[in-house]
Short mmCIF file of N, CA and C in Angstrom, two decimals:
data_model
loop_
_atom_site.label_atom_id
_atom_site.label_comp_id
_atom_site.label_asym_id
_atom_site.label_seq_id
_atom_site.Cartn_x
_atom_site.Cartn_y
_atom_site.Cartn_z
N MET E 1 -15.65 -35.64 -31.43
CA MET E 1 -16.57 -34.52 -31.48
C MET E 1 -17.97 -34.98 -31.87
N THR E 2 -18.04 -35.95 -32.78
CA THR E 2 -19.36 -36.43 -33.19
C THR E 2 -20.04 -37.18 -32.04
N LEU E 3 -19.25 -37.85 -31.20
CA LEU E 3 -19.81 -38.53 -30.04
C LEU E 3 -20.45 -37.52 -29.09
N LEU E 4 -19.82 -36.37 -28.93
CA LEU E 4 -20.35 -35.32 -28.08
C LEU E 4 -21.68 -34.80 -28.62
N VAL E 5 -21.74 -34.56 -29.90
CA VAL E 5 -22.97 -34.02 -30.50
C VAL E 5 -24.07 -35.08 -30.50
N GLU E 6 -23.72 -36.34 -30.73
CA GLU E 6 -24.73 -37.39 -30.75
C GLU E 6 -25.40 -37.57 -29.39
N HIS E 7 -24.66 -37.37 -28.33
CA HIS E 7 -25.18 -37.58 -26.98
C HIS E 7 -25.24 -36.28 -26.18
N LEU E 8 -25.42 -35.17 -26.88
CA LEU E 8 -25.39 -33.87 -26.23
C LEU E 8 -26.49 -33.72 -25.19
N SER E 9 -27.68 -34.18 -25.48
CA SER E 9 -28.78 -34.02 -24.52
C SER E 9 -28.49 -34.80 -23.23
N GLN E 10 -27.99 -36.02 -23.36
CA GLN E 10 -27.67 -36.81 -22.16
C GLN E 10 -26.51 -36.18 -21.38
N ILE E 11 -25.52 -35.66 -22.09
CA ILE E 11 -24.38 -35.02 -21.43
C ILE E 11 -24.84 -33.80 -20.66
N LEU E 12 -25.71 -33.00 -21.26
CA LEU E 12 -26.23 -31.81 -20.58
C LEU E 12 -27.02 -32.19 -19.32
N ILE E 13 -27.83 -33.22 -19.41
CA ILE E 13 -28.61 -33.64 -18.24
C ILE E 13 -27.68 -34.13 -17.13
N VAL E 14 -26.68 -34.92 -17.48
CA VAL E 14 -25.74 -35.42 -16.47
C VAL E 14 -24.96 -34.27 -15.84
N LEU E 15 -24.47 -33.35 -16.66
CA LEU E 15 -23.74 -32.19 -16.12
C LEU E 15 -24.64 -31.34 -15.22
N GLY E 16 -25.89 -31.20 -15.63
CA GLY E 16 -26.84 -30.44 -14.80
C GLY E 16 -27.09 -31.10 -13.46
N LEU E 17 -27.26 -32.41 -13.48
CA LEU E 17 -27.47 -33.14 -12.22
C LEU E 17 -26.23 -33.06 -11.33
N LEU E 18 -25.05 -33.15 -11.92
CA LEU E 18 -23.82 -33.01 -11.14
C LEU E 18 -23.71 -31.62 -10.51
N ALA E 19 -24.07 -30.59 -11.26
CA ALA E 19 -24.03 -29.23 -10.72
C ALA E 19 -25.02 -29.08 -9.58
N LEU E 20 -26.20 -29.66 -9.71
CA LEU E 20 -27.20 -29.60 -8.64
C LEU E 20 -26.73 -30.35 -7.40
N ILE E 21 -26.11 -31.51 -7.60
CA ILE E 21 -25.60 -32.29 -6.47
C ILE E 21 -24.50 -31.51 -5.74
N VAL E 22 -23.59 -30.92 -6.49
CA VAL E 22 -22.52 -30.13 -5.87
C VAL E 22 -23.11 -28.95 -5.10
N GLU E 23 -24.08 -28.28 -5.69
CA GLU E 23 -24.68 -27.11 -5.03
C GLU E 23 -25.37 -27.50 -3.73
N VAL E 24 -26.14 -28.56 -3.76
CA VAL E 24 -26.91 -28.93 -2.57
C VAL E 24 -26.07 -29.70 -1.56
N ALA E 25 -25.34 -30.70 -2.01
CA ALA E 25 -24.62 -31.57 -1.07
C ALA E 25 -23.31 -30.97 -0.58
N VAL E 26 -22.54 -30.38 -1.46
CA VAL E 26 -21.23 -29.88 -1.07
C VAL E 26 -21.31 -28.45 -0.55
N LEU E 27 -21.98 -27.57 -1.28
CA LEU E 27 -22.04 -26.17 -0.89
C LEU E 27 -23.21 -25.85 0.03
N GLY E 28 -24.09 -26.80 0.25
CA GLY E 28 -25.20 -26.59 1.18
C GLY E 28 -26.17 -25.51 0.74
N PHE E 29 -26.36 -25.35 -0.54
CA PHE E 29 -27.30 -24.38 -1.11
C PHE E 29 -26.92 -22.96 -0.70
N ALA E 30 -25.62 -22.72 -0.54
CA ALA E 30 -25.14 -21.41 -0.11
C ALA E 30 -25.08 -20.42 -1.28
N THR E 31 -24.69 -20.90 -2.44
CA THR E 31 -24.69 -20.04 -3.63
C THR E 31 -25.74 -20.58 -4.57
N PHE E 32 -26.36 -19.71 -5.31
CA PHE E 32 -27.41 -20.15 -6.20
C PHE E 32 -26.92 -20.32 -7.64
N VAL E 33 -25.69 -19.94 -7.92
CA VAL E 33 -25.19 -19.94 -9.29
C VAL E 33 -25.20 -21.35 -9.88
N LEU E 34 -24.64 -22.32 -9.15
CA LEU E 34 -24.65 -23.69 -9.66
C LEU E 34 -26.06 -24.27 -9.73
N PHE E 35 -26.94 -23.82 -8.86
CA PHE E 35 -28.33 -24.28 -8.90
C PHE E 35 -28.99 -23.83 -10.20
N PHE E 36 -28.84 -22.54 -10.54
CA PHE E 36 -29.44 -22.03 -11.77
C PHE E 36 -28.80 -22.68 -13.00
N LEU E 37 -27.49 -22.85 -12.98
CA LEU E 37 -26.81 -23.49 -14.11
C LEU E 37 -27.24 -24.95 -14.24
N GLY E 38 -27.32 -25.65 -13.12
CA GLY E 38 -27.75 -27.05 -13.16
C GLY E 38 -29.15 -27.21 -13.70
N LEU E 39 -30.05 -26.34 -13.23
CA LEU E 39 -31.43 -26.39 -13.75
C LEU E 39 -31.47 -26.11 -15.24
N SER E 40 -30.71 -25.11 -15.69
CA SER E 40 -30.74 -24.79 -17.12
C SER E 40 -30.15 -25.93 -17.96
N LEU E 41 -29.10 -26.57 -17.46
CA LEU E 41 -28.52 -27.70 -18.19
C LEU E 41 -29.51 -28.86 -18.30
N VAL E 42 -30.19 -29.17 -17.20
CA VAL E 42 -31.17 -30.26 -17.23
C VAL E 42 -32.33 -29.91 -18.16
N LEU E 43 -32.84 -28.67 -18.06
CA LEU E 43 -33.97 -28.27 -18.92
C LEU E 43 -33.58 -28.27 -20.40
N SER E 44 -32.41 -27.74 -20.71
CA SER E 44 -32.00 -27.73 -22.12
C SER E 44 -31.75 -29.14 -22.63
N GLY E 45 -31.17 -30.01 -21.80
CA GLY E 45 -30.98 -31.40 -22.21
C GLY E 45 -32.32 -32.09 -22.46
N LEU E 46 -33.30 -31.83 -21.59
CA LEU E 46 -34.62 -32.41 -21.81
C LEU E 46 -35.27 -31.88 -23.08
N MET E 47 -35.13 -30.57 -23.32
CA MET E 47 -35.71 -30.00 -24.56
C MET E 47 -35.06 -30.59 -25.80
N MET E 48 -33.77 -30.86 -25.74
CA MET E 48 -33.09 -31.47 -26.89
C MET E 48 -33.49 -32.93 -27.07
N SER E 49 -33.65 -33.66 -25.98
CA SER E 49 -34.02 -35.07 -26.11
C SER E 49 -35.47 -35.23 -26.58
N VAL E 50 -36.34 -34.28 -26.25
CA VAL E 50 -37.73 -34.33 -26.71
C VAL E 50 -37.85 -33.87 -28.15
N GLY E 51 -36.91 -33.04 -28.61
CA GLY E 51 -36.95 -32.57 -29.99
C GLY E 51 -37.36 -31.13 -30.12
N LEU E 52 -37.49 -30.41 -29.03
CA LEU E 52 -37.86 -28.99 -29.11
C LEU E 52 -36.69 -28.13 -29.59
N LEU E 53 -35.48 -28.59 -29.37
CA LEU E 53 -34.28 -27.88 -29.81
C LEU E 53 -33.39 -28.81 -30.62
N ASP E 54 -32.68 -28.23 -31.59
CA ASP E 54 -31.67 -29.01 -32.31
C ASP E 54 -30.49 -29.25 -31.39
N ALA E 55 -29.92 -30.44 -31.44
CA ALA E 55 -28.81 -30.81 -30.57
C ALA E 55 -27.49 -30.35 -31.17
N THR E 56 -27.24 -29.03 -31.06
CA THR E 56 -25.97 -28.47 -31.51
C THR E 56 -25.31 -27.76 -30.33
N LEU E 57 -23.99 -27.64 -30.41
CA LEU E 57 -23.26 -26.97 -29.34
C LEU E 57 -23.66 -25.50 -29.22
N MET E 58 -23.89 -24.84 -30.35
CA MET E 58 -24.27 -23.43 -30.32
C MET E 58 -25.64 -23.25 -29.67
N ASN E 59 -26.59 -24.13 -29.98
CA ASN E 59 -27.90 -24.07 -29.32
C ASN E 59 -27.76 -24.31 -27.82
N ALA E 60 -26.94 -25.27 -27.45
CA ALA E 60 -26.74 -25.57 -26.03
C ALA E 60 -26.16 -24.36 -25.31
N LEU E 61 -25.20 -23.70 -25.92
CA LEU E 61 -24.59 -22.53 -25.31
C LEU E 61 -25.60 -21.40 -25.12
N TRP E 62 -26.32 -21.05 -26.17
CA TRP E 62 -27.27 -19.94 -26.09
C TRP E 62 -28.45 -20.25 -25.18
N VAL E 63 -29.00 -21.43 -25.29
CA VAL E 63 -30.15 -21.78 -24.47
C VAL E 63 -29.77 -21.81 -22.99
N ASN E 64 -28.60 -22.35 -22.68
CA ASN E 64 -28.17 -22.38 -21.28
C ASN E 64 -27.88 -20.99 -20.75
N ALA E 65 -27.30 -20.13 -21.55
CA ALA E 65 -27.05 -18.75 -21.12
C ALA E 65 -28.37 -18.04 -20.83
N LEU E 66 -29.33 -18.18 -21.73
CA LEU E 66 -30.62 -17.50 -21.54
C LEU E 66 -31.42 -18.12 -20.39
N LEU E 67 -31.44 -19.45 -20.31
CA LEU E 67 -32.18 -20.10 -19.23
C LEU E 67 -31.58 -19.81 -17.86
N THR E 68 -30.25 -19.79 -17.77
CA THR E 68 -29.61 -19.48 -16.49
C THR E 68 -29.96 -18.07 -16.05
N ALA E 69 -29.91 -17.12 -16.98
CA ALA E 69 -30.26 -15.73 -16.65
C ALA E 69 -31.74 -15.62 -16.27
N ALA E 70 -32.62 -16.30 -17.01
CA ALA E 70 -34.05 -16.23 -16.71
C ALA E 70 -34.37 -16.88 -15.36
N LEU E 71 -33.79 -18.03 -15.10
CA LEU E 71 -34.02 -18.70 -13.81
C LEU E 71 -33.50 -17.86 -12.65
N ALA E 72 -32.35 -17.23 -12.85
CA ALA E 72 -31.80 -16.37 -11.81
C ALA E 72 -32.73 -15.18 -11.56
N GLY E 73 -33.23 -14.59 -12.62
CA GLY E 73 -34.14 -13.45 -12.46
C GLY E 73 -35.44 -13.81 -11.77
N VAL E 74 -35.96 -14.98 -12.07
CA VAL E 74 -37.25 -15.39 -11.50
C VAL E 74 -37.11 -15.96 -10.09
N LEU E 75 -36.08 -16.77 -9.86
CA LEU E 75 -35.98 -17.50 -8.60
C LEU E 75 -35.10 -16.87 -7.53
N TRP E 76 -34.35 -15.82 -7.86
CA TRP E 76 -33.39 -15.26 -6.91
C TRP E 76 -34.06 -14.79 -5.62
N GLN E 77 -35.06 -13.93 -5.72
CA GLN E 77 -35.71 -13.39 -4.52
C GLN E 77 -36.44 -14.45 -3.70
N PRO E 78 -37.23 -15.35 -4.31
CA PRO E 78 -37.86 -16.38 -3.48
C PRO E 78 -36.85 -17.28 -2.76
N LEU E 79 -35.78 -17.64 -3.42
CA LEU E 79 -34.76 -18.48 -2.78
C LEU E 79 -34.02 -17.71 -1.69
N LYS E 80 -33.78 -16.44 -1.90
CA LYS E 80 -33.11 -15.62 -0.89
C LYS E 80 -33.99 -15.49 0.35
N ARG E 81 -35.30 -15.30 0.16
CA ARG E 81 -36.23 -15.24 1.31
C ARG E 81 -36.28 -16.57 2.03
N MET E 82 -36.30 -17.65 1.30
CA MET E 82 -36.31 -18.98 1.91
C MET E 82 -35.03 -19.22 2.72
N GLN E 83 -33.92 -18.76 2.21
CA GLN E 83 -32.65 -18.94 2.88
C GLN E 83 -32.54 -18.08 4.14
N ALA E 84 -33.24 -16.94 4.16
CA ALA E 84 -33.14 -16.02 5.29
C ALA E 84 -33.96 -16.49 6.49
N LYS E 85 -34.92 -17.39 6.29
CA LYS E 85 -35.72 -17.88 7.40
C LYS E 85 -34.90 -18.83 8.26
N THR E 86 -34.77 -18.50 9.54
CA THR E 86 -34.03 -19.35 10.46
C THR E 86 -34.88 -19.63 11.68
N GLN E 87 -34.63 -20.75 12.28
CA GLN E 87 -35.31 -21.11 13.52
C GLN E 87 -34.28 -21.16 14.63
N SER E 88 -34.62 -20.52 15.72
CA SER E 88 -33.73 -20.55 16.88
C SER E 88 -34.41 -21.41 17.94
N THR E 89 -33.77 -22.51 18.27
CA THR E 89 -34.33 -23.39 19.29
C THR E 89 -33.37 -23.46 20.46
N GLU E 90 -33.91 -23.40 21.64
CA GLU E 90 -33.12 -23.49 22.85
C GLU E 90 -32.78 -24.95 23.11
N VAL E 91 -31.51 -25.21 23.28
CA VAL E 91 -31.05 -26.56 23.55
C VAL E 91 -31.01 -26.75 25.06
N ASN E 92 -31.68 -27.78 25.53
CA ASN E 92 -31.69 -28.07 26.95
C ASN E 92 -30.67 -29.17 27.22
N SER E 93 -29.74 -28.87 28.12
CA SER E 93 -28.70 -29.85 28.43
C SER E 93 -28.60 -30.02 29.93
N ASP E 94 -27.74 -30.92 30.37
CA ASP E 94 -27.51 -31.12 31.79
C ASP E 94 -26.92 -29.89 32.44
N PHE E 95 -26.31 -29.05 31.66
CA PHE E 95 -25.72 -27.83 32.17
C PHE E 95 -26.76 -26.93 32.83
N ALA E 96 -28.00 -27.01 32.35
CA ALA E 96 -29.07 -26.17 32.88
C ALA E 96 -29.63 -26.71 34.20
N ASP E 97 -29.19 -27.87 34.65
CA ASP E 97 -29.72 -28.47 35.88
C ASP E 97 -28.90 -28.10 37.12
N ILE E 98 -28.11 -27.07 37.04
CA ILE E 98 -27.29 -26.66 38.16
C ILE E 98 -28.16 -25.95 39.19
N THR E 99 -28.00 -26.31 40.46
CA THR E 99 -28.67 -25.61 41.55
C THR E 99 -27.61 -25.21 42.58
N PHE E 100 -27.84 -24.06 43.19
CA PHE E 100 -26.92 -23.58 44.24
C PHE E 100 -27.66 -22.54 45.06
N THR E 101 -27.05 -22.13 46.16
CA THR E 101 -27.65 -21.15 47.07
C THR E 101 -26.96 -19.81 46.88
N LEU E 102 -27.77 -18.76 46.79
CA LEU E 102 -27.22 -17.41 46.60
C LEU E 102 -26.54 -16.92 47.86
N SER E 103 -25.37 -16.30 47.70
CA SER E 103 -24.64 -15.76 48.84
C SER E 103 -25.02 -14.30 49.10
N GLU E 104 -25.67 -13.65 48.15
CA GLU E 104 -26.11 -12.26 48.29
C GLU E 104 -27.45 -12.11 47.60
N ASP E 105 -28.12 -10.97 47.83
CA ASP E 105 -29.37 -10.67 47.13
C ASP E 105 -29.08 -10.49 45.65
N LEU E 106 -30.00 -10.96 44.83
CA LEU E 106 -29.86 -10.82 43.38
C LEU E 106 -31.00 -9.97 42.85
N ASN E 107 -30.65 -8.82 42.26
CA ASN E 107 -31.65 -7.96 41.62
C ASN E 107 -31.01 -7.33 40.38
N GLU E 108 -31.70 -6.38 39.76
CA GLU E 108 -31.20 -5.81 38.51
C GLU E 108 -29.88 -5.06 38.70
N GLN E 109 -29.65 -4.46 39.87
CA GLN E 109 -28.45 -3.67 40.10
C GLN E 109 -27.26 -4.50 40.60
N SER E 110 -27.49 -5.69 41.10
CA SER E 110 -26.40 -6.46 41.70
C SER E 110 -25.46 -7.02 40.64
N GLN E 111 -24.21 -7.15 41.04
CA GLN E 111 -23.16 -7.69 40.18
C GLN E 111 -22.70 -9.03 40.72
N LEU E 112 -23.65 -9.90 41.00
CA LEU E 112 -23.37 -11.19 41.64
C LEU E 112 -22.80 -12.16 40.60
N THR E 113 -21.79 -12.94 41.02
CA THR E 113 -21.18 -13.93 40.13
C THR E 113 -21.18 -15.29 40.81
N HIS E 114 -20.99 -16.32 40.00
CA HIS E 114 -20.94 -17.69 40.50
C HIS E 114 -19.86 -18.43 39.71
N ALA E 115 -18.93 -19.07 40.43
CA ALA E 115 -17.88 -19.83 39.76
C ALA E 115 -18.38 -21.25 39.50
N TYR E 116 -18.29 -21.66 38.23
CA TYR E 116 -18.71 -23.01 37.87
C TYR E 116 -17.85 -23.46 36.69
N SER E 117 -17.31 -24.65 36.81
CA SER E 117 -16.53 -25.28 35.75
C SER E 117 -15.36 -24.41 35.30
N GLY E 118 -14.73 -23.74 36.27
CA GLY E 118 -13.55 -22.93 35.97
C GLY E 118 -13.85 -21.58 35.37
N ILE E 119 -15.12 -21.20 35.32
CA ILE E 119 -15.51 -19.91 34.73
C ILE E 119 -16.32 -19.14 35.76
N THR E 120 -16.09 -17.85 35.84
CA THR E 120 -16.88 -16.99 36.71
C THR E 120 -18.03 -16.43 35.87
N TRP E 121 -19.23 -16.83 36.23
CA TRP E 121 -20.43 -16.45 35.49
C TRP E 121 -21.13 -15.30 36.19
N GLN E 122 -21.67 -14.38 35.43
CA GLN E 122 -22.51 -13.33 36.00
C GLN E 122 -23.91 -13.91 36.16
N LEU E 123 -24.53 -13.63 37.30
CA LEU E 123 -25.87 -14.14 37.56
C LEU E 123 -26.90 -13.06 37.26
N LYS E 124 -27.99 -13.46 36.62
CA LYS E 124 -29.10 -12.55 36.34
C LYS E 124 -30.39 -13.30 36.59
N SER E 125 -31.42 -12.50 36.92
CA SER E 125 -32.74 -13.08 37.16
C SER E 125 -33.79 -12.09 36.69
N GLU E 126 -34.93 -12.61 36.28
CA GLU E 126 -36.03 -11.74 35.86
C GLU E 126 -36.75 -11.14 37.04
N THR E 127 -36.63 -11.77 38.20
CA THR E 127 -37.25 -11.26 39.43
C THR E 127 -36.19 -11.19 40.53
N PRO E 128 -36.33 -10.26 41.47
CA PRO E 128 -35.37 -10.20 42.58
C PRO E 128 -35.44 -11.48 43.43
N ILE E 129 -34.27 -11.94 43.89
CA ILE E 129 -34.19 -13.16 44.70
C ILE E 129 -33.36 -12.84 45.94
N ALA E 130 -33.84 -13.25 47.09
CA ALA E 130 -33.18 -12.94 48.36
C ALA E 130 -31.98 -13.85 48.60
N LYS E 131 -31.06 -13.35 49.41
CA LYS E 131 -29.87 -14.09 49.83
C LYS E 131 -30.30 -15.38 50.54
N GLY E 132 -29.57 -16.46 50.31
CA GLY E 132 -29.86 -17.74 50.94
C GLY E 132 -30.89 -18.58 50.22
N THR E 133 -31.43 -18.10 49.13
CA THR E 133 -32.43 -18.84 48.35
C THR E 133 -31.72 -19.82 47.43
N THR E 134 -32.25 -21.03 47.34
CA THR E 134 -31.71 -22.00 46.39
C THR E 134 -32.28 -21.68 45.02
N VAL E 135 -31.38 -21.57 44.05
CA VAL E 135 -31.79 -21.20 42.69
C VAL E 135 -31.36 -22.29 41.71
N LYS E 136 -32.02 -22.27 40.56
CA LYS E 136 -31.71 -23.21 39.49
C LYS E 136 -31.44 -22.41 38.22
N VAL E 137 -30.46 -22.85 37.44
CA VAL E 137 -30.16 -22.20 36.16
C VAL E 137 -31.28 -22.57 35.18
N VAL E 138 -31.92 -21.54 34.62
CA VAL E 138 -33.01 -21.78 33.67
C VAL E 138 -32.64 -21.43 32.24
N LYS E 139 -31.59 -20.62 32.09
CA LYS E 139 -31.17 -20.21 30.75
C LYS E 139 -29.71 -19.78 30.84
N LYS E 140 -28.99 -19.93 29.75
CA LYS E 140 -27.61 -19.49 29.73
C LYS E 140 -27.32 -18.75 28.44
N SER E 141 -26.44 -17.77 28.56
CA SER E 141 -25.95 -17.05 27.39
C SER E 141 -24.47 -16.80 27.64
N VAL E 142 -23.82 -16.09 26.77
CA VAL E 142 -22.38 -15.92 26.86
C VAL E 142 -22.02 -15.22 28.17
N GLY E 143 -21.39 -15.95 29.08
CA GLY E 143 -20.92 -15.41 30.34
C GLY E 143 -22.00 -15.13 31.37
N VAL E 144 -23.24 -15.49 31.08
CA VAL E 144 -24.36 -15.17 31.97
C VAL E 144 -25.19 -16.42 32.25
N LEU E 145 -25.48 -16.63 33.53
CA LEU E 145 -26.42 -17.68 33.92
C LEU E 145 -27.69 -17.00 34.42
N TRP E 146 -28.80 -17.31 33.81
CA TRP E 146 -30.09 -16.80 34.25
C TRP E 146 -30.65 -17.81 35.24
N VAL E 147 -31.04 -17.33 36.41
CA VAL E 147 -31.50 -18.23 37.46
C VAL E 147 -32.91 -17.86 37.89
N ALA E 148 -33.56 -18.85 38.51
CA ALA E 148 -34.89 -18.65 39.11
C ALA E 148 -34.90 -19.41 40.43
N ALA E 149 -35.68 -18.88 41.38
CA ALA E 149 -35.77 -19.52 42.69
C ALA E 149 -36.48 -20.85 42.55
N LEU E 150 -35.96 -21.86 43.24
CA LEU E 150 -36.59 -23.17 43.26
C LEU E 150 -37.79 -23.12 44.18
N GLU E 151 -38.85 -23.78 43.76
CA GLU E 151 -40.03 -23.86 44.61
C GLU E 151 -39.75 -24.86 45.72
N ARG E 152 -40.10 -24.50 46.91
CA ARG E 152 -39.88 -25.41 48.04
C ARG E 152 -40.96 -26.48 48.04
N GLN E 153 -40.52 -27.68 48.33
CA GLN E 153 -41.46 -28.79 48.40
C GLN E 153 -41.51 -29.25 49.87
N ASP E 154 -42.56 -28.87 50.57
CA ASP E 154 -42.71 -29.23 51.99
C ASP E 154 -43.50 -30.47 52.18
#
């Protein structure tokens, strides 16, 4: 027990760093509870090693409880906003390089489909395209291939 009290500040810092590592590396910053606890453990360990706090178990308990609550109150909303920001990027793959000739006219009302890779895809286009036109897949979504007419190179 005396070994614990003698090295309490170092133990708190190590436990705090472990909690931060688990939160970021293992949980992927999904929950903030370990983040707040880890920060409070590191801060209280630093305060004890500098001499701002007496290195007792009761001080460690109370300071960590108060610091965890204060950090949660202050940082919860900014971290939640940061976590809510997402970027959606279109992935371009060889799948989008498919070209074929339309067997029917394609417009907003048509229910034209195209079989590719064992799946029957619904075809859609932003502009009407006439039958017999060679088209290229420009975008894909679930069950839908978005196509555009290929420019002729004469």
